[in-house]
PDB file of C-alpha atoms in Angstrom:
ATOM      1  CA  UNK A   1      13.309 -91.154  -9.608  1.00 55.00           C
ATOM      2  CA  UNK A   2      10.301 -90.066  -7.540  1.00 60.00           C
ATOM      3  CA  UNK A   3      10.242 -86.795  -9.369  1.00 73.00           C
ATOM      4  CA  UNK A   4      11.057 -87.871 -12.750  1.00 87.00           C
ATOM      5  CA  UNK A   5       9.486 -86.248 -15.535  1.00 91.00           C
ATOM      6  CA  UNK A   6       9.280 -86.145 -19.493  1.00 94.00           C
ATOM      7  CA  UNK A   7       9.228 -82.689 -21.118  1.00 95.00           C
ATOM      8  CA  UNK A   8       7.138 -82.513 -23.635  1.00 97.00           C
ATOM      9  CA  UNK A   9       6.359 -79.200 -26.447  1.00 97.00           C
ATOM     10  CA  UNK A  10       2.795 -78.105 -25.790  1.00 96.00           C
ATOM     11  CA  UNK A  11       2.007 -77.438 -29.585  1.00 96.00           C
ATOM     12  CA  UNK A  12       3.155 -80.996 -30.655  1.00 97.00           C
ATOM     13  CA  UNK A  13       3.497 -83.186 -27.451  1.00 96.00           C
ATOM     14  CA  UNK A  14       7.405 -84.165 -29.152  1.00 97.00           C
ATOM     15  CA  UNK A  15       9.911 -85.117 -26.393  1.00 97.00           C
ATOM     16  CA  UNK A  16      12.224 -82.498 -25.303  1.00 97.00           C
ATOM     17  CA  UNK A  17      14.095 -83.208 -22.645  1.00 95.00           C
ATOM     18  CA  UNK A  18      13.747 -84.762 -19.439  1.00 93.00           C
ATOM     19  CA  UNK A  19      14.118 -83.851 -15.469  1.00 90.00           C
ATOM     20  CA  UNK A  20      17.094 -86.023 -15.131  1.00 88.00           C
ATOM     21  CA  UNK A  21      19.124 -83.038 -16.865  1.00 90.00           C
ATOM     22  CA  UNK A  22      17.772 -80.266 -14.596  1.00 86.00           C
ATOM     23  CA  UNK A  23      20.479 -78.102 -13.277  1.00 86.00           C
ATOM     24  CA  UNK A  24      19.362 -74.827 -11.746  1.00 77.00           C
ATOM     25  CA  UNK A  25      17.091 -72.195 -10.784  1.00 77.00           C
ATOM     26  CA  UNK A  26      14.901 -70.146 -12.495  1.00 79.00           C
ATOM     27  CA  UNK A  27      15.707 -66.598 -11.610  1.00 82.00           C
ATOM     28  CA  UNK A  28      13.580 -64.449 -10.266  1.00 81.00           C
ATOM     29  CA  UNK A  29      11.603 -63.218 -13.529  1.00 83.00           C
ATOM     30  CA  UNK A  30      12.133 -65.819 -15.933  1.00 90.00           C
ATOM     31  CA  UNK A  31       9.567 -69.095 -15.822  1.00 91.00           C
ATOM     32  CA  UNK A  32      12.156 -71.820 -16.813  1.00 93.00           C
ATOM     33  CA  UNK A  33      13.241 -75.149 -16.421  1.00 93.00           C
ATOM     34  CA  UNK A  34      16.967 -74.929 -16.761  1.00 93.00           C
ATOM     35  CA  UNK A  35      18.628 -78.150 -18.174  1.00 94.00           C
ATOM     36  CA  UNK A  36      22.019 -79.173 -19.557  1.00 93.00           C
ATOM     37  CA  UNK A  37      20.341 -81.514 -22.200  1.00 95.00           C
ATOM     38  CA  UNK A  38      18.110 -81.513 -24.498  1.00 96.00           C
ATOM     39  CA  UNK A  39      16.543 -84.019 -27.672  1.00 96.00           C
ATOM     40  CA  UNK A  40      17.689 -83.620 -31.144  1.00 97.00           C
ATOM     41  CA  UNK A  41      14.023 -82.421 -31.390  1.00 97.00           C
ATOM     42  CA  UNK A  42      15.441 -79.336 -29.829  1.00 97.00           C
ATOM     43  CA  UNK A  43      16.817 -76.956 -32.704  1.00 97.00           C
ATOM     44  CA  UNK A  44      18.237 -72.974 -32.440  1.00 95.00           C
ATOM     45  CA  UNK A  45      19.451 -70.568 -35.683  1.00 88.00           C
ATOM     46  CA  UNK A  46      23.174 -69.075 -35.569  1.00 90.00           C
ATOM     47  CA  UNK A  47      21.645 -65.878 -35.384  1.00 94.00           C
ATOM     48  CA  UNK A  48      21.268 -63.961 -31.501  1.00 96.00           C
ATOM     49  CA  UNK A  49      18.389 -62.463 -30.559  1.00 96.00           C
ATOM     50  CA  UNK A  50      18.528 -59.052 -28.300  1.00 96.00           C
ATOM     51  CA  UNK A  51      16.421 -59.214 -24.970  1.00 94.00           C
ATOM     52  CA  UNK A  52      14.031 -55.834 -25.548  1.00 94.00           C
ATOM     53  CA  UNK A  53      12.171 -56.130 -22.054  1.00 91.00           C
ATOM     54  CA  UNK A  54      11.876 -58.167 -18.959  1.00 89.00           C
ATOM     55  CA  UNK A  55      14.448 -60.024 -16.998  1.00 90.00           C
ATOM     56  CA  UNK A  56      16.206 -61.030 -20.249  1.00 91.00           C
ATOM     57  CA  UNK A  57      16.987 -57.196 -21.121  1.00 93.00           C
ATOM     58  CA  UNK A  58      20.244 -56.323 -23.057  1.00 93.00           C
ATOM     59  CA  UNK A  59      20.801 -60.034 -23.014  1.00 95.00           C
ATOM     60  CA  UNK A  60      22.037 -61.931 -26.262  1.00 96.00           C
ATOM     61  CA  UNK A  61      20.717 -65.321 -26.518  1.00 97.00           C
ATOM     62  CA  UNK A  62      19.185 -68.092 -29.097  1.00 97.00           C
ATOM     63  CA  UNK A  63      15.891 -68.569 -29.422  1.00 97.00           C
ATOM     64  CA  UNK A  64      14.940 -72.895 -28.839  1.00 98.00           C
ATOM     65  CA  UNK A  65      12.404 -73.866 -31.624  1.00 98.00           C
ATOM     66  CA  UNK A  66      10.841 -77.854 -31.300  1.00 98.00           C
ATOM     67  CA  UNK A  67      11.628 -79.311 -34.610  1.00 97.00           C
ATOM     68  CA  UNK A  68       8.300 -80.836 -35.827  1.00 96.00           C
ATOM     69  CA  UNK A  69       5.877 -77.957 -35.080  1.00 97.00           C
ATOM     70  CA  UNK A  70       8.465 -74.628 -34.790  1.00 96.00           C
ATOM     71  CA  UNK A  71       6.826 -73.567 -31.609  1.00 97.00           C
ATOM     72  CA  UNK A  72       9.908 -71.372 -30.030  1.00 97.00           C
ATOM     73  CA  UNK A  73      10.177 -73.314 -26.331  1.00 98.00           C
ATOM     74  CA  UNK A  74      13.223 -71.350 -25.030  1.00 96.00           C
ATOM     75  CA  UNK A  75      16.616 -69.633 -25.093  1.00 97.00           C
ATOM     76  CA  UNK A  76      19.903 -70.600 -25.123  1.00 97.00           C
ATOM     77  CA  UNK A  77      21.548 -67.130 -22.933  1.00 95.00           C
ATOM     78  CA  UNK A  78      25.207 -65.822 -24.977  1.00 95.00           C
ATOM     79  CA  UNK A  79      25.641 -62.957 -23.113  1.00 94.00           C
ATOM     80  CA  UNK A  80      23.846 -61.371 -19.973  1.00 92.00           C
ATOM     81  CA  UNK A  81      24.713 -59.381 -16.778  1.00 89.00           C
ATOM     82  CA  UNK A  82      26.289 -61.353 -13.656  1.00 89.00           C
ATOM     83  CA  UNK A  83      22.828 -62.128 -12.726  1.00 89.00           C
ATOM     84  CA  UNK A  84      22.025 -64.286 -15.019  1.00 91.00           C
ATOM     85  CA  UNK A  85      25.910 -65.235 -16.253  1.00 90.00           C
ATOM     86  CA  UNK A  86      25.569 -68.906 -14.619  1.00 90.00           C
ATOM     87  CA  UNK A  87      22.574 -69.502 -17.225  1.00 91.00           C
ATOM     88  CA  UNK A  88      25.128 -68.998 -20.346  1.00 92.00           C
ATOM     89  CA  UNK A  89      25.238 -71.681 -22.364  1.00 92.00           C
ATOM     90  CA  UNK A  90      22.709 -74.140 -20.702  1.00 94.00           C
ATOM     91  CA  UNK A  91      19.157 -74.614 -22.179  1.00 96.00           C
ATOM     92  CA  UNK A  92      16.251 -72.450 -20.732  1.00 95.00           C
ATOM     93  CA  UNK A  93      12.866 -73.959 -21.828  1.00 96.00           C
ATOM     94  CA  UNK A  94       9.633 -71.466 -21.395  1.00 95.00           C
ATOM     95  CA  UNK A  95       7.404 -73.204 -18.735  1.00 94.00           C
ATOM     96  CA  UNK A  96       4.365 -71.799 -20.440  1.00 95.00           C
ATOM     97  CA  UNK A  97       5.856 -73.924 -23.902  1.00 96.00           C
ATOM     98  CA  UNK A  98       6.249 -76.968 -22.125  1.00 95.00           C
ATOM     99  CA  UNK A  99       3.654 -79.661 -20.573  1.00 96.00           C
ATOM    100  CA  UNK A 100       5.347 -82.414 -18.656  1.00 94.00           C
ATOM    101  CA  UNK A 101       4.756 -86.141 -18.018  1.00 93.00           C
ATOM    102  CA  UNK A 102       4.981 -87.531 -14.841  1.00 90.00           C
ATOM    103  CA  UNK A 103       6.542 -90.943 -14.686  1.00 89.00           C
ATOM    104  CA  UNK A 104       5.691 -91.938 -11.505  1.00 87.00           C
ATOM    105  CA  UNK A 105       2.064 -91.134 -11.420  1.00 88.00           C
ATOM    106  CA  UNK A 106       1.404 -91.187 -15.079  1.00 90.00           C
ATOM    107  CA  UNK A 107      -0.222 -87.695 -14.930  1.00 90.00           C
ATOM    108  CA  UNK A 108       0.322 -85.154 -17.227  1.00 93.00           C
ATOM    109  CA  UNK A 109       0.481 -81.395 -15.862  1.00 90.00           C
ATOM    110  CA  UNK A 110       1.259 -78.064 -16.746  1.00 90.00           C
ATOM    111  CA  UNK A 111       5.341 -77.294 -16.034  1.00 88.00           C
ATOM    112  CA  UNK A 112       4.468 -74.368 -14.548  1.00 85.00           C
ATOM    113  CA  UNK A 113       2.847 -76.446 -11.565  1.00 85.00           C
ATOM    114  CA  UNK A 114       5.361 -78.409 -10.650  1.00 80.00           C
ATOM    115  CA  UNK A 115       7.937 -78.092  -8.269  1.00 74.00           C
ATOM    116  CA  UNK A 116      10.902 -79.888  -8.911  1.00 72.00           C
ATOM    117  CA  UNK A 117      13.708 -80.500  -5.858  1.00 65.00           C
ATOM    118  CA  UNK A 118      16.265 -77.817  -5.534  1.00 62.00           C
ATOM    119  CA  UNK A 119      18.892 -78.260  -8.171  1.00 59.00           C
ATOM    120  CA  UNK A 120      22.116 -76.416  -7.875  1.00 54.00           C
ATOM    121  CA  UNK A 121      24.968 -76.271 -10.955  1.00 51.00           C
ATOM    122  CA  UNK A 122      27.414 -77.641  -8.180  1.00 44.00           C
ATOM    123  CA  UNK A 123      25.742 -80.535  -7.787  1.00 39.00           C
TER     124      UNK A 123
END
């Protein structure tokens, strides 16, 4: 509870998701909050999108739209190389996509300045 926070898209401010679903992470490369839930605010197409460049190269995954202003806020990862295999099927939101709301302190900040407590998918 002393870390809780609200994610929130940064084109729209519509709930996302929240800390308490935090699971992992973020690989070296890749500025993401890793989560095993999201809102129904979250949406994806059927279609896969090809990583071209970066850490998400030769990767398959679907791209996360919010569903009231379409800004794309993440990935879900299909397919990837052992690297990033424990990511595959788990939501990835983009920090730069994402502002979060501190419960505790009623602050709002950017998610890329926050440090959240180590997470691990065994836990």
């Amino acid at each position: 509870p002393e870390e809780c926070a609200v994610f929130h898209c940064r084109g729209c401010w519509t709930v996302l998701g929240d800390s308490l679903q935090l699971c992992g992470q973020e690989p070296p490369g890749l500025s993401v909050l890793i989560c095993f839930k999201v809102t129904n605010d979250v949406t994806w197409e059927d279609s896969l999108l090809i990583g071209l460049e970066g850490a998400l190269l030769g990767c398959a995954y679907y791209l996360l739209t919010c569903r009231s202003c379409g800004l794309a806020v993440g990935f879900i990862l299909y397919s990837s190389g052992s690297d990033l295999a424990y990511l595959r099927d788990l939501f990835c939101f983009f920090k730069d996509s994402i502002i979060c709301y501190l419960l505790k302190t009623q602050t709002i900040i950017e998610a890329s300045k926050v440090n959240f407590p180590a997470v691990t998918l065994k836990e």
